[in-house]
Coordinates of C-alpha atoms and ligand atoms in Angstrom, one line a residue:
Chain A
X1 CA -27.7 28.3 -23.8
X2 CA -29.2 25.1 -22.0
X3 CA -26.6 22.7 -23.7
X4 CA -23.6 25.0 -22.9
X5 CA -24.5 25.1 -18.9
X6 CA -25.2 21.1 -19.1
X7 CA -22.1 20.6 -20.6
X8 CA -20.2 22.8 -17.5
X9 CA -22.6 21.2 -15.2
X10 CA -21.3 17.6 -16.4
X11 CA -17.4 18.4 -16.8
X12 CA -17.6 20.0 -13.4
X13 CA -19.1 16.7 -11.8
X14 CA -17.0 14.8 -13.6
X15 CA -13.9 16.5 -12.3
X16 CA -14.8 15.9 -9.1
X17 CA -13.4 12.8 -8.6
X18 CA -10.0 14.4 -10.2
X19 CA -8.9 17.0 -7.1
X20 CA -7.1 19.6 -8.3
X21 CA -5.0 22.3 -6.2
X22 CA -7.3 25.2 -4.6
X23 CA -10.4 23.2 -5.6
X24 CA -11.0 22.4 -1.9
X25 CA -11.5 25.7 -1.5
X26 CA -14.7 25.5 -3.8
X27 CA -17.8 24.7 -2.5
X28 CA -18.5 20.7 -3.7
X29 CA -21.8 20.3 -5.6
X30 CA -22.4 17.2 -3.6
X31 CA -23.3 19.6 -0.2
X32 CA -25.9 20.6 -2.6
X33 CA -27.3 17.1 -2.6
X34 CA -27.1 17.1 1.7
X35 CA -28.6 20.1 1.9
X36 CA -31.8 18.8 -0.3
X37 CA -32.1 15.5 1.7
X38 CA -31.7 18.1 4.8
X39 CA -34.3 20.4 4.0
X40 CA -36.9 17.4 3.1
X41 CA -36.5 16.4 6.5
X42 CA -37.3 20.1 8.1
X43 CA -40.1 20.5 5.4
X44 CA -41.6 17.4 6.6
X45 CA -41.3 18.0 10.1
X46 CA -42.4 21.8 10.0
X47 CA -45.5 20.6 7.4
X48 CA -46.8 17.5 9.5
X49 CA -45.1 17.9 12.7
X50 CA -47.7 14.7 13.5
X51 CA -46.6 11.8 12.9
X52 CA -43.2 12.9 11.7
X53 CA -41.6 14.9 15.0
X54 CA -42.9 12.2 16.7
X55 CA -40.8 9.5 15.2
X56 CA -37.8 11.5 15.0
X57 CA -38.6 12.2 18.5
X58 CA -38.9 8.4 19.4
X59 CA -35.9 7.2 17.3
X60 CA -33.6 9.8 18.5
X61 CA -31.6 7.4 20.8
X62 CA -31.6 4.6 17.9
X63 CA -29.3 7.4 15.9
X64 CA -27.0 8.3 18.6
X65 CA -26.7 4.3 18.7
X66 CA -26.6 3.8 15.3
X67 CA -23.7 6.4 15.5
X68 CA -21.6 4.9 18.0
X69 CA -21.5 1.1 16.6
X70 CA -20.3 2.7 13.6
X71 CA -18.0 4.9 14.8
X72 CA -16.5 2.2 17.3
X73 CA -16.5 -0.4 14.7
X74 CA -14.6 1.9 12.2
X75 CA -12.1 2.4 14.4
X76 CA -11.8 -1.7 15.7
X77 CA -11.9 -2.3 12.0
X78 CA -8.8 -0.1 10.9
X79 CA -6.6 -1.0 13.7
X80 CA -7.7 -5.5 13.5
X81 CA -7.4 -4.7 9.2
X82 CA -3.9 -3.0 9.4
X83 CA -2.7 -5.9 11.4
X84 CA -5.0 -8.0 8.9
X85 CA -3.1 -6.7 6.1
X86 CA 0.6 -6.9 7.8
X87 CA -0.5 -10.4 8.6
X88 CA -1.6 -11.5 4.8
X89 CA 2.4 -10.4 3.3
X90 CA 3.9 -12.0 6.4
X91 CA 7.1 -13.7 5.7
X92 CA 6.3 -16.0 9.0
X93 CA 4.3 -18.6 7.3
X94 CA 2.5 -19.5 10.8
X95 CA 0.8 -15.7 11.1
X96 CA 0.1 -15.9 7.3
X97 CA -1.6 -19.2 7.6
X98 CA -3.8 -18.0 10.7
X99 CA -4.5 -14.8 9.2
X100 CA -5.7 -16.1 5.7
X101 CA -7.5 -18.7 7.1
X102 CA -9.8 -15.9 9.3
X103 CA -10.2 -13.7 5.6
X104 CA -11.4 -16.8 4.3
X105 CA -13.7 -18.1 6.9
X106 CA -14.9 -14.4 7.5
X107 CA -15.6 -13.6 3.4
X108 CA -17.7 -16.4 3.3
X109 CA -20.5 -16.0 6.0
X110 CA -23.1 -13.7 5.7
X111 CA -22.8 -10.7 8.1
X112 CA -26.1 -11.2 9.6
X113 CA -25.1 -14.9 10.6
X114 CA -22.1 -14.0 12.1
X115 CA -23.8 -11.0 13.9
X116 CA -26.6 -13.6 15.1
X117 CA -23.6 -16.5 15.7
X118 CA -21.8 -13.4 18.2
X119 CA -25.0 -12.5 20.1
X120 CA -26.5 -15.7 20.2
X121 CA -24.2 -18.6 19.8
X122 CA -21.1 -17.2 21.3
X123 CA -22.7 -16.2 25.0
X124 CA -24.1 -19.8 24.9
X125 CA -20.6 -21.7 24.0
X126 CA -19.4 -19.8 27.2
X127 CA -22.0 -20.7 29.6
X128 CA -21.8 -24.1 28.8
X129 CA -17.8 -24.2 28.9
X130 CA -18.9 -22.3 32.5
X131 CA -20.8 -25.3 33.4
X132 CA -18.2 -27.7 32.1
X133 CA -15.3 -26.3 34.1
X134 CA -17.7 -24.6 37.0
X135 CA -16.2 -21.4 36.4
X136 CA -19.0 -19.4 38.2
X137 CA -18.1 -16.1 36.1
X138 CA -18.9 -17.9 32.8
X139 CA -21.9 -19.7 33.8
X140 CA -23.9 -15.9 34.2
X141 CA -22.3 -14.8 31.2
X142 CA -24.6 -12.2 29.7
X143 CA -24.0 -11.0 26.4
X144 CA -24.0 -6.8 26.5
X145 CA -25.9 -6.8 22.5
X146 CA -24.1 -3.3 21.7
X147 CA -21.2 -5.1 22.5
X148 CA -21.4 -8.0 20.3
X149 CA -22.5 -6.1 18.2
X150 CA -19.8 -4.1 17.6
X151 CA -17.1 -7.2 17.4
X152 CA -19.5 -8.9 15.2
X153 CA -18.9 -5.7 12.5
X154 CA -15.6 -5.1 13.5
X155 CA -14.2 -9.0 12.9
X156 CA -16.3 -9.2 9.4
X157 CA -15.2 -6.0 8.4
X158 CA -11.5 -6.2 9.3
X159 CA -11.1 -9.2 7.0
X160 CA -12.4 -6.7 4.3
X161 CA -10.0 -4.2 5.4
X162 CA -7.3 -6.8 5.6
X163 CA -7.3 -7.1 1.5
X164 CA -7.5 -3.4 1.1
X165 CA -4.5 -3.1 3.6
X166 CA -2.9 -5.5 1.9
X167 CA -3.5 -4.4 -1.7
X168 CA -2.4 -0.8 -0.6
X169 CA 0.4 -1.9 0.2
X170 CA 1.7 -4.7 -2.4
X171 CA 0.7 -1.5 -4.9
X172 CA 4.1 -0.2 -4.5
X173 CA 7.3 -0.6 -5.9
X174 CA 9.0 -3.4 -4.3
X175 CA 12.3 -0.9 -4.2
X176 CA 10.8 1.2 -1.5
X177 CA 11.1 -1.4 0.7
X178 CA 14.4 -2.5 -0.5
X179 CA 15.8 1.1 -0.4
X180 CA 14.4 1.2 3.2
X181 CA 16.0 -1.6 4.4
X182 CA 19.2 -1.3 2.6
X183 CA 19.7 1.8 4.7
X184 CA 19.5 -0.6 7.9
X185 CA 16.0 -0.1 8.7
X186 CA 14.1 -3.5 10.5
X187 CA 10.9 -4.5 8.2
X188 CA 9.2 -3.1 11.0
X189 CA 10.8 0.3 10.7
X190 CA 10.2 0.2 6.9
X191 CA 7.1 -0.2 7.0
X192 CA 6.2 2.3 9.7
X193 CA 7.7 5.1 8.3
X194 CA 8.1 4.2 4.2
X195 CA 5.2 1.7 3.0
X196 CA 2.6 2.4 5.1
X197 CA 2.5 6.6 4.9
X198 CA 2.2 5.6 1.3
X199 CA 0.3 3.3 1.2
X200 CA -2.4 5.0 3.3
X201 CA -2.6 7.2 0.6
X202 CA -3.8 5.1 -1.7
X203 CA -6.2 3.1 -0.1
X204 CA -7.8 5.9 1.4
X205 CA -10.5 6.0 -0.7
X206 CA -11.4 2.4 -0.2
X207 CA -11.2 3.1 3.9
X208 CA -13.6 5.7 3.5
X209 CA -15.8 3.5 1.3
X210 CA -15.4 0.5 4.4
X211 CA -16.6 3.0 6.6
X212 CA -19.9 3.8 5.0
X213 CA -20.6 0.6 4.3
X214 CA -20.1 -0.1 7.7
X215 CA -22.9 2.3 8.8
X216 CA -25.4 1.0 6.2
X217 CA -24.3 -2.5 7.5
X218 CA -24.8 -1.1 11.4
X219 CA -28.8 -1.7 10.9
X220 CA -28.0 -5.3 11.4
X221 CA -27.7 -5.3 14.8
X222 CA -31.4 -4.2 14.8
X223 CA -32.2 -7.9 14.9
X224 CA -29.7 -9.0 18.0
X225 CA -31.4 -6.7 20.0
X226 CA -29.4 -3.7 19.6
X227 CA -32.1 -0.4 19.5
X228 CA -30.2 1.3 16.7
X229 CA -32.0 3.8 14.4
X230 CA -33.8 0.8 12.6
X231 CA -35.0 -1.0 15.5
X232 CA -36.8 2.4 17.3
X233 CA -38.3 2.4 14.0
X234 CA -39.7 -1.0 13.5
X235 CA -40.6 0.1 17.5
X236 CA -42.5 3.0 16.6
X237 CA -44.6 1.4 13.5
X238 CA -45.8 -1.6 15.6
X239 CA -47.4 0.8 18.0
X240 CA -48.3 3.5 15.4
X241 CA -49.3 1.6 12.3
X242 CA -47.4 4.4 10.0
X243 CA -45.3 2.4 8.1
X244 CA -44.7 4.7 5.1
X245 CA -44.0 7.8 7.5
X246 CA -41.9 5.4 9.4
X247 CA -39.7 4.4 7.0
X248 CA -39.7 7.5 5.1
X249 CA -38.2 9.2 7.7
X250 CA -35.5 6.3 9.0
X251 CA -34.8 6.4 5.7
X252 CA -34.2 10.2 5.0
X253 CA -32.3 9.6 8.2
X254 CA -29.7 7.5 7.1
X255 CA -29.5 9.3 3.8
X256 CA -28.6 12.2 5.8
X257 CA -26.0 10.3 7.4
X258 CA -24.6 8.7 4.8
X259 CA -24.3 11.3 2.6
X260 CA -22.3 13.8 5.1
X261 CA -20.1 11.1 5.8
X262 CA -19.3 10.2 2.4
X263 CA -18.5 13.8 2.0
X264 CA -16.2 13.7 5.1
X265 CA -14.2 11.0 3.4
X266 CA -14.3 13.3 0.5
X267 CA -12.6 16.2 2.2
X268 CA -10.0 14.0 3.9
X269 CA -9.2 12.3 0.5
X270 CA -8.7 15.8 -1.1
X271 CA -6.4 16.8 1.5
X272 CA -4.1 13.4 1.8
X273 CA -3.7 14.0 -1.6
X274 CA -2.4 17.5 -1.5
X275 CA -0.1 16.7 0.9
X276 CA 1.8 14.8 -1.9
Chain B
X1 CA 47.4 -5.2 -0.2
X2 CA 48.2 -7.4 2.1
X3 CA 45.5 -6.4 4.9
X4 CA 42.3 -8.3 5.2
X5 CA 39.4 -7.6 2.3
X6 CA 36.9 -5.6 3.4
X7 CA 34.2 -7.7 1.4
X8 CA 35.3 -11.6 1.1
X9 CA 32.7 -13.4 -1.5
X10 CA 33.2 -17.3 -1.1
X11 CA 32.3 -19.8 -3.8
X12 CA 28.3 -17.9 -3.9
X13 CA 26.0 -19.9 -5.6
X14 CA 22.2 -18.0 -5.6
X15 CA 18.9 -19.9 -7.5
X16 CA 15.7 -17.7 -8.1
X17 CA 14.4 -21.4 -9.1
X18 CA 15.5 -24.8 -10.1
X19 CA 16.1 -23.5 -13.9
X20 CA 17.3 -20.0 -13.0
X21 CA 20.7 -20.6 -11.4
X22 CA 22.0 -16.4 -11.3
X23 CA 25.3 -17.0 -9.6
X24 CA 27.5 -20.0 -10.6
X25 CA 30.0 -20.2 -7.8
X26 CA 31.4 -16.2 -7.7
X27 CA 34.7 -15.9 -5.5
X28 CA 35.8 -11.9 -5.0
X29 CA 37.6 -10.2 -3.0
X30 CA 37.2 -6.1 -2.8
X31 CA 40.0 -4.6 -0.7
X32 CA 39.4 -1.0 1.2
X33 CA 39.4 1.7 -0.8
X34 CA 39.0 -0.3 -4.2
X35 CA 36.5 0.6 -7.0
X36 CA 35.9 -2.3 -8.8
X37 CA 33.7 -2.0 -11.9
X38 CA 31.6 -5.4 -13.3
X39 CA 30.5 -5.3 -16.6
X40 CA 28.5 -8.4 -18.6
X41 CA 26.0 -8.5 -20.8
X42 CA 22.1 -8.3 -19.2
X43 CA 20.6 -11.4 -16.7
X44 CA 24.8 -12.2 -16.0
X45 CA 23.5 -11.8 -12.7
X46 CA 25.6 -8.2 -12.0
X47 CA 22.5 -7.4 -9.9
X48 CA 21.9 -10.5 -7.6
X49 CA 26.2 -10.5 -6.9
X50 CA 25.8 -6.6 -5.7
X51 CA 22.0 -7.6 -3.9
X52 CA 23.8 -10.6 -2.5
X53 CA 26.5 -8.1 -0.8
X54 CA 24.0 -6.6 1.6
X55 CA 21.7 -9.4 1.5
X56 CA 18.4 -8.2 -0.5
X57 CA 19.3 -10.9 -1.9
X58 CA 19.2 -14.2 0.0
X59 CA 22.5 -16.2 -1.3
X60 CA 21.8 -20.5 -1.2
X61 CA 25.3 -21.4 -0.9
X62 CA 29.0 -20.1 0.4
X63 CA 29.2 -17.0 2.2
X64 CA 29.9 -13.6 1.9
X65 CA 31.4 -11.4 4.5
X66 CA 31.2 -7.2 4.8
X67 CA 33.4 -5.8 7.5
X68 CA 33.4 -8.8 9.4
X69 CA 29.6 -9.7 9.4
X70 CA 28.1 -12.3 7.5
X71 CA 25.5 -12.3 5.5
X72 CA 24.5 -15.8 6.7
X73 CA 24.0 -14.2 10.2
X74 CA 20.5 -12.8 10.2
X75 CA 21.1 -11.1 13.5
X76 CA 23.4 -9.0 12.3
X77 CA 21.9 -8.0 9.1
X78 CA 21.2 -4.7 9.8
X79 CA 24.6 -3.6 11.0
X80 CA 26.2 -5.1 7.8
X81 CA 23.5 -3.1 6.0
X82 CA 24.3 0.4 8.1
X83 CA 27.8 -0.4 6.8
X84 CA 27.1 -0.8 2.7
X85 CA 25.4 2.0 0.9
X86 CA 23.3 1.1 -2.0
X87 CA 22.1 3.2 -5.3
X88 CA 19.8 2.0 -7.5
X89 CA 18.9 1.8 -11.4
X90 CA 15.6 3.6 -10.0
X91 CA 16.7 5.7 -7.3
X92 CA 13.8 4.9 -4.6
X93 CA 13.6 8.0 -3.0
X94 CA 11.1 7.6 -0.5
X95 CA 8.3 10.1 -2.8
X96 CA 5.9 11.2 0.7
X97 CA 9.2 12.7 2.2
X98 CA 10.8 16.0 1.6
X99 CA 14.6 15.6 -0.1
X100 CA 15.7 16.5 3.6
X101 CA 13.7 14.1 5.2
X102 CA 14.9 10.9 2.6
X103 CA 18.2 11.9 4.2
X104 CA 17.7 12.6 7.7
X105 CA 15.1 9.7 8.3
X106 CA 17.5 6.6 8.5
X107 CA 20.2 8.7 10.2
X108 CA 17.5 9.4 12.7
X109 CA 15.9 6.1 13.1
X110 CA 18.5 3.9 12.6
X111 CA 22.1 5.7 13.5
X112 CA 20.1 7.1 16.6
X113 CA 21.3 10.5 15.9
X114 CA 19.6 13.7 16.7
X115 CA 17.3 15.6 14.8
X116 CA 20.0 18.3 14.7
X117 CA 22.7 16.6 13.7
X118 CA 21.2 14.2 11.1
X119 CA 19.7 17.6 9.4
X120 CA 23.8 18.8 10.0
X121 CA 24.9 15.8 8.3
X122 CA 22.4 16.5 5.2
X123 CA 23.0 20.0 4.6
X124 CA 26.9 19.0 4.0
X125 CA 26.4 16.0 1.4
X126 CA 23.3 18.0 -0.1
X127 CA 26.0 20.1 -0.7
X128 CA 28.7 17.7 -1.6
X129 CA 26.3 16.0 -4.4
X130 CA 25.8 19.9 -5.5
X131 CA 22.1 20.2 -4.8
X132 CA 21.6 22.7 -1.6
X133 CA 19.1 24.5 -2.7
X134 CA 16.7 21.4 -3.1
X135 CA 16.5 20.8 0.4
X136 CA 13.1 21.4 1.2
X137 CA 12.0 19.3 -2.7
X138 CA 10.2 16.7 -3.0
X139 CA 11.7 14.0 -5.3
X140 CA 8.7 14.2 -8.3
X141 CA 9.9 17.8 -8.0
X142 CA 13.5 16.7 -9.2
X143 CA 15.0 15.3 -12.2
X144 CA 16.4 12.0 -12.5
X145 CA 19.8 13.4 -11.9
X146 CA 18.9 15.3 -9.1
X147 CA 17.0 12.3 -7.5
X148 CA 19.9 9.9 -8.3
X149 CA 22.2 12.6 -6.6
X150 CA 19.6 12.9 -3.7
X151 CA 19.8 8.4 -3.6
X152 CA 23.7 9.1 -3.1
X153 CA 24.0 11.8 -0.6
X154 CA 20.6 9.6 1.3
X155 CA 22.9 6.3 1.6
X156 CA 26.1 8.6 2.6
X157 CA 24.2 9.8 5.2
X158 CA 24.9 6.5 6.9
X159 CA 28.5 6.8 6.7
X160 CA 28.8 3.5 5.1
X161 CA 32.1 2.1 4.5
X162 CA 31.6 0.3 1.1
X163 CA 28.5 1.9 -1.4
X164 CA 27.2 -0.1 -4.2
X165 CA 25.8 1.1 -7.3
X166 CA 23.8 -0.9 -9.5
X167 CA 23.5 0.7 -12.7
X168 CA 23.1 4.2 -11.6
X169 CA 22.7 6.1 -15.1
X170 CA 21.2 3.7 -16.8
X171 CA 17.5 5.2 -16.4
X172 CA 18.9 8.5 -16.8
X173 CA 18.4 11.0 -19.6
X174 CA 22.0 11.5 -21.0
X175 CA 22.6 15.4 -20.6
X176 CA 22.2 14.5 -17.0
X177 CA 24.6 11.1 -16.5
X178 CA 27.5 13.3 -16.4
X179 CA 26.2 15.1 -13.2
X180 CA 25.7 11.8 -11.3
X181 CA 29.4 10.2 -12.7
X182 CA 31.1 13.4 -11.4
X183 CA 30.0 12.9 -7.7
X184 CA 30.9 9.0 -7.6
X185 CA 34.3 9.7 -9.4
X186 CA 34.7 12.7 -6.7
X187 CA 33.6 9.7 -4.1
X188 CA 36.1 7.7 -5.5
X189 CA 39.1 10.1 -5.2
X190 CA 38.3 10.3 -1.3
X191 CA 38.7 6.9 -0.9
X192 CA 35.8 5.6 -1.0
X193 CA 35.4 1.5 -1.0
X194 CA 33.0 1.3 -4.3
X195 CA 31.3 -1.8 -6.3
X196 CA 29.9 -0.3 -9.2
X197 CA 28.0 -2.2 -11.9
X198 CA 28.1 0.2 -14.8
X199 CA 29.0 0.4 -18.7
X200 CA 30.0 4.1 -18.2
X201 CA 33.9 3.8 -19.9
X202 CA 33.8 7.5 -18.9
X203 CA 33.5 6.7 -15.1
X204 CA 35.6 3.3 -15.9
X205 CA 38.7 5.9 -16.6
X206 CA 38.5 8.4 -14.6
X207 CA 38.2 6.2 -11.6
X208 CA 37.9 2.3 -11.5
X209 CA 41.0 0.2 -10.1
X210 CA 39.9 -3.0 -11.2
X211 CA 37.1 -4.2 -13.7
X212 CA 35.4 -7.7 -13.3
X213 CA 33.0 -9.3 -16.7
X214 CA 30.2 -11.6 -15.5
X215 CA 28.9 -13.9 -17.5
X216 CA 26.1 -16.6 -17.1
X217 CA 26.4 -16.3 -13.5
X218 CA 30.2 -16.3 -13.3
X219 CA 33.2 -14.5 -13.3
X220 CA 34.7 -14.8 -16.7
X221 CA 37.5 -12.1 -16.4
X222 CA 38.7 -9.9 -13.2
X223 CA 41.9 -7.5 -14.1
X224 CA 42.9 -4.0 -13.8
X225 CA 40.8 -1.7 -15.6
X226 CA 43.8 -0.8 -18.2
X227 CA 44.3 -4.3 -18.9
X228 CA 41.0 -5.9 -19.5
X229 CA 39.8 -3.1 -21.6
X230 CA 42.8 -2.6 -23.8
X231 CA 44.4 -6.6 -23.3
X232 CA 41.4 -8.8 -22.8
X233 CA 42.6 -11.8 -21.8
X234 CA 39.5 -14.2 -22.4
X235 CA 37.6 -14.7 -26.2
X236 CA 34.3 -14.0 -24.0
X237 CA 35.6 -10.1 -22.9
X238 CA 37.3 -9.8 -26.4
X239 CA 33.3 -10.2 -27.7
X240 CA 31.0 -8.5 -24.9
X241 CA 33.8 -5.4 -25.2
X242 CA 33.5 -5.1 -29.0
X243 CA 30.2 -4.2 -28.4
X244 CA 29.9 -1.8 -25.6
X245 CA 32.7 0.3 -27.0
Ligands
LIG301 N1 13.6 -11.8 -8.5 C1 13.9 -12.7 -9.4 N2 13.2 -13.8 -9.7 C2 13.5 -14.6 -10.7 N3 14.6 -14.5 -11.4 C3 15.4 -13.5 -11.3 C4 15.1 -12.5 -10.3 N4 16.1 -11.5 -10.3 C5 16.9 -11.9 -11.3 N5 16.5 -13.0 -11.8 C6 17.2 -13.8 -12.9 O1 18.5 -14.0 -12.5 C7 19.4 -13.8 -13.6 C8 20.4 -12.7 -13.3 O2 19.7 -11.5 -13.2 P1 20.4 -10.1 -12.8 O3 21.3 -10.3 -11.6 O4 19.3 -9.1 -12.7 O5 21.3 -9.8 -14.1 P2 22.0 -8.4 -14.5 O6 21.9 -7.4 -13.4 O7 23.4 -8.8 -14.9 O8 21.2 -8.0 -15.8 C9 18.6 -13.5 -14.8 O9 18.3 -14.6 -15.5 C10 17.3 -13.0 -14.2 O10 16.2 -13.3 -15.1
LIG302 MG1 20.9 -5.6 -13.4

């Protein structure tokens, strides 16, 4: 009896990545897996509501931060990657010069560097250049840490996104875009309404997968200043002294959040690819 | 025929490289309402002269002139291109839009015309090319006849004044080339200014005026169809001939 149900248990999950028609109608198995890392988090807040609701309690702002550098940044990131992308298979060899270049230079420097070079570095170069030229504006330059934050992520990540835009759209046939302009349409109109609807629904997948990464990447900006869901943790253990509560919960915490948005993506996916 | 040519190809030379040299100096002239056939063995370059005419292909020396635009003029690339059809080997129907929507979205975008009257204008060819009832399709949903008649009726849609087909039943199954030949003779009867690269002697009967062999970049033979395929003129069309037919 056992090896039958492993066996289903097995083909099911490994069907999941293969959609087929109705099946988003099933419930996914992976909820399973959210509500688990869910009820962990309730279990461990009902059980010990000391030290546990306490930290929740205290990092509560940090999540709806951590939320909205992510969210923002996805968004930055789409729209700077599909111009990214357009850029990199530009026929104008100036724009695919520059926009190479930036992939390149971007690629190769940490995140956390460029994230420290935005908060720290970038404020100064304009306070001095303030100084320089007595612009009075430039001189108080203050650098808002959520927001430099969030064009840190969002000019790493776009160079990422670049490729994927690029290699979602290179992916097909070169007579789409042929047939598209050989009916009259500009490139411009081509690929608005004939390479990039497809394309989209290729790299789809690999958007989503950006976009998580980019939430796991967001506890970053805990270190220029930005009080995201890891700094109010770091926060909380250097006045509590509970690191393994702490950092239990943080994270269980971005577990959570990880795991519902991968699911998200999931449900999005399934449906782009009905469509079809 | 003593008007003006409706497609004037001057002396077109076209490299993909400094080895590959496709066209070797083509001179043609296609008159309204012609269907000239070309024929040549494969890599005669067939496909880069018929590219060349609406420009997919860039051309590296002489000129060729649709309707009075030039393919040298960039500016006016896309009005030549509203003017010349084009059917390819693989059909390219656009596979995220419905067989309505392949039809109606160049009319809409690029003729300007209105939602109602571009989905007018595709219910009548959809008809013409003899598939009404696949309106609301999608391509994968057709076969390759059906698509290939879909490709027609999509470049039609324009109103183009010349259409080229490059090989249009050659990835076809064969119970279904017949299907596709019938609508371009029928295209042909109304008058139709056609360039079709094809080995089809069926469709070569029934409805070419002239038939044109390429060779090695270059126009080896041009003649009336009933000449060059039953009085070959040239040793070259004598051989390529003897082994098509
Ligand atoms: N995009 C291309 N890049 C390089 N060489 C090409 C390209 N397209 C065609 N060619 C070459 O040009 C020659 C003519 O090709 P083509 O016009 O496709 O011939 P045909 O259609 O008669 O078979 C061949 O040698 C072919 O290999
Ligand atoms: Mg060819």
């Amino acid at each position: 009896m056992l090896p039958k149900n492993n066996k289903e248990i097995t083909n099911k999950w490994l069907n999941k990545n293969l959609p087929q028609v109705g099946e988003l109608s099933k419930i996914d198995p992976w909820w399973g897996l959210v509500l688990i890392v869910l009820a962990l988090i309730v279990l461990l807040l009902v059980s010990q509501p000391d030290p546990y609701q306490r930290i929740l309690n205290f990092t509560e702002d940090g999540i709806w931060i951590t939320l909205l550098v992510t969210l923002v940044s996805s968004v930055l990131t789409l729209v700077l990657g599909l111009f990214g992308g357009l850029g990199r298979i530009s026929k104008n060899k100036v724009i695919y010069g520059i926009v190479s270049l930036y992939v390149e230079i971007v690629r190769g420097i940490p995140l956390l560097v460029q994230l420290l070079v935005w908060y720290f570095a970038f404020p100064a170069i304009i306070a001095q250049a303030g100084i320089k030229f007595n612009i009075p504006a430039f001189k108080n330059y203050l650098a808002n840490p959520v927001m430099m934050a969030i064009i840190g992520i969002s000019v790493c990540y776009a160079a990422y996104m670049s490729e994927i835009v690029r290699a979602g759209i290179e992916s097909l046939p070169a007579g789409q875009m042929e047939a598209a302009r050989s009916l009259g349409m500009t490139r411009l109109q081509a690929m608005q309404y004939v390479i990039l609807p497809q394309a989209y629904r290729t790299i789809m997948p690999a958007i989503g997968n950006e976009f998580i990464s980019i939430l796991k990447d967001s506890s970053l900006v805990s270190v220029v200043a930005v009080s995201d869901l890891t700094r109010r943790g770091r926060e909380f253990m250097s006045t509590t002294f509970l690191p393994i509560e702490t950092w239990t919960m943080v994270a269980l915490l971005y577990l959570l959040m990880t795991l519902i948005s991968a699911r998200i993506v999931n449900i999005v996916e399934k449906k782009t690819k009905m469509d079809k | 025929m003593d008007e003006q040519p409706i497609i004037q190809i001057k002396d077109v030379h076209k490299y993909f490289s400094d080895s590959i040299h496709a066209l070797r100096g083509v001179t043609l002239d296609i008159y309204k309402g012609e269907v000239i056939m070309i024929i040549g063995p494969s890599g005669s370059g067939k496909s880069t002269l018929l590219r060349s005419i609406n420009n997919l292909e860039e051309i590296d020396y002489g000129d060729i002139i649709v309707d009075g635009f030039s393919v040298k003029n960039h500016k006016d690339i896309n009005k030549l291109r509203m003017e010349v059809g084009m059917v390819f080997q693989q059909f390219n129907l656009f596979p995220h839009l419905s067989v309505l929507n392949n039809i109606m979205l160049a009319q809409k975008i690029v003729r300007k015309r209105s939602e109602k009257d571009a989905l007018k204008n595709a219910m009548i060819l959809l008809d013409k090319v003899g598939i009404p009832d696949k309106a609301n399709a999608f391509p994968a949903q057709l076969s390759g006849g059906q698509q290939q008649r879909v490709a027609i009726a999509r470049a039609l849609a324009m109103n183009p004044k010349i259409m080229l087909f490059d090989e249009p039943t050659s990835a076809l199954d064969p119970e279904m080339i017949q299907e596709v030949l019938e609508v371009m003779i029928q295209l042909a009867r109304e008058g139709m200014t056609m360039a079709v690269v094809s080995h089809e002697m069926g469709f070569a009967r029934a409805a070419a005026d002239r038939c044109i062999l390429m060779d090695a970049g270059k126009i080896v033979e041009d003649a009336p169809k009933d000449e060059l395929f039953t009085n070959p003129k040239e040793e070259r069309t004598k051989l390529f001939l003897s082994k098509i037919l």
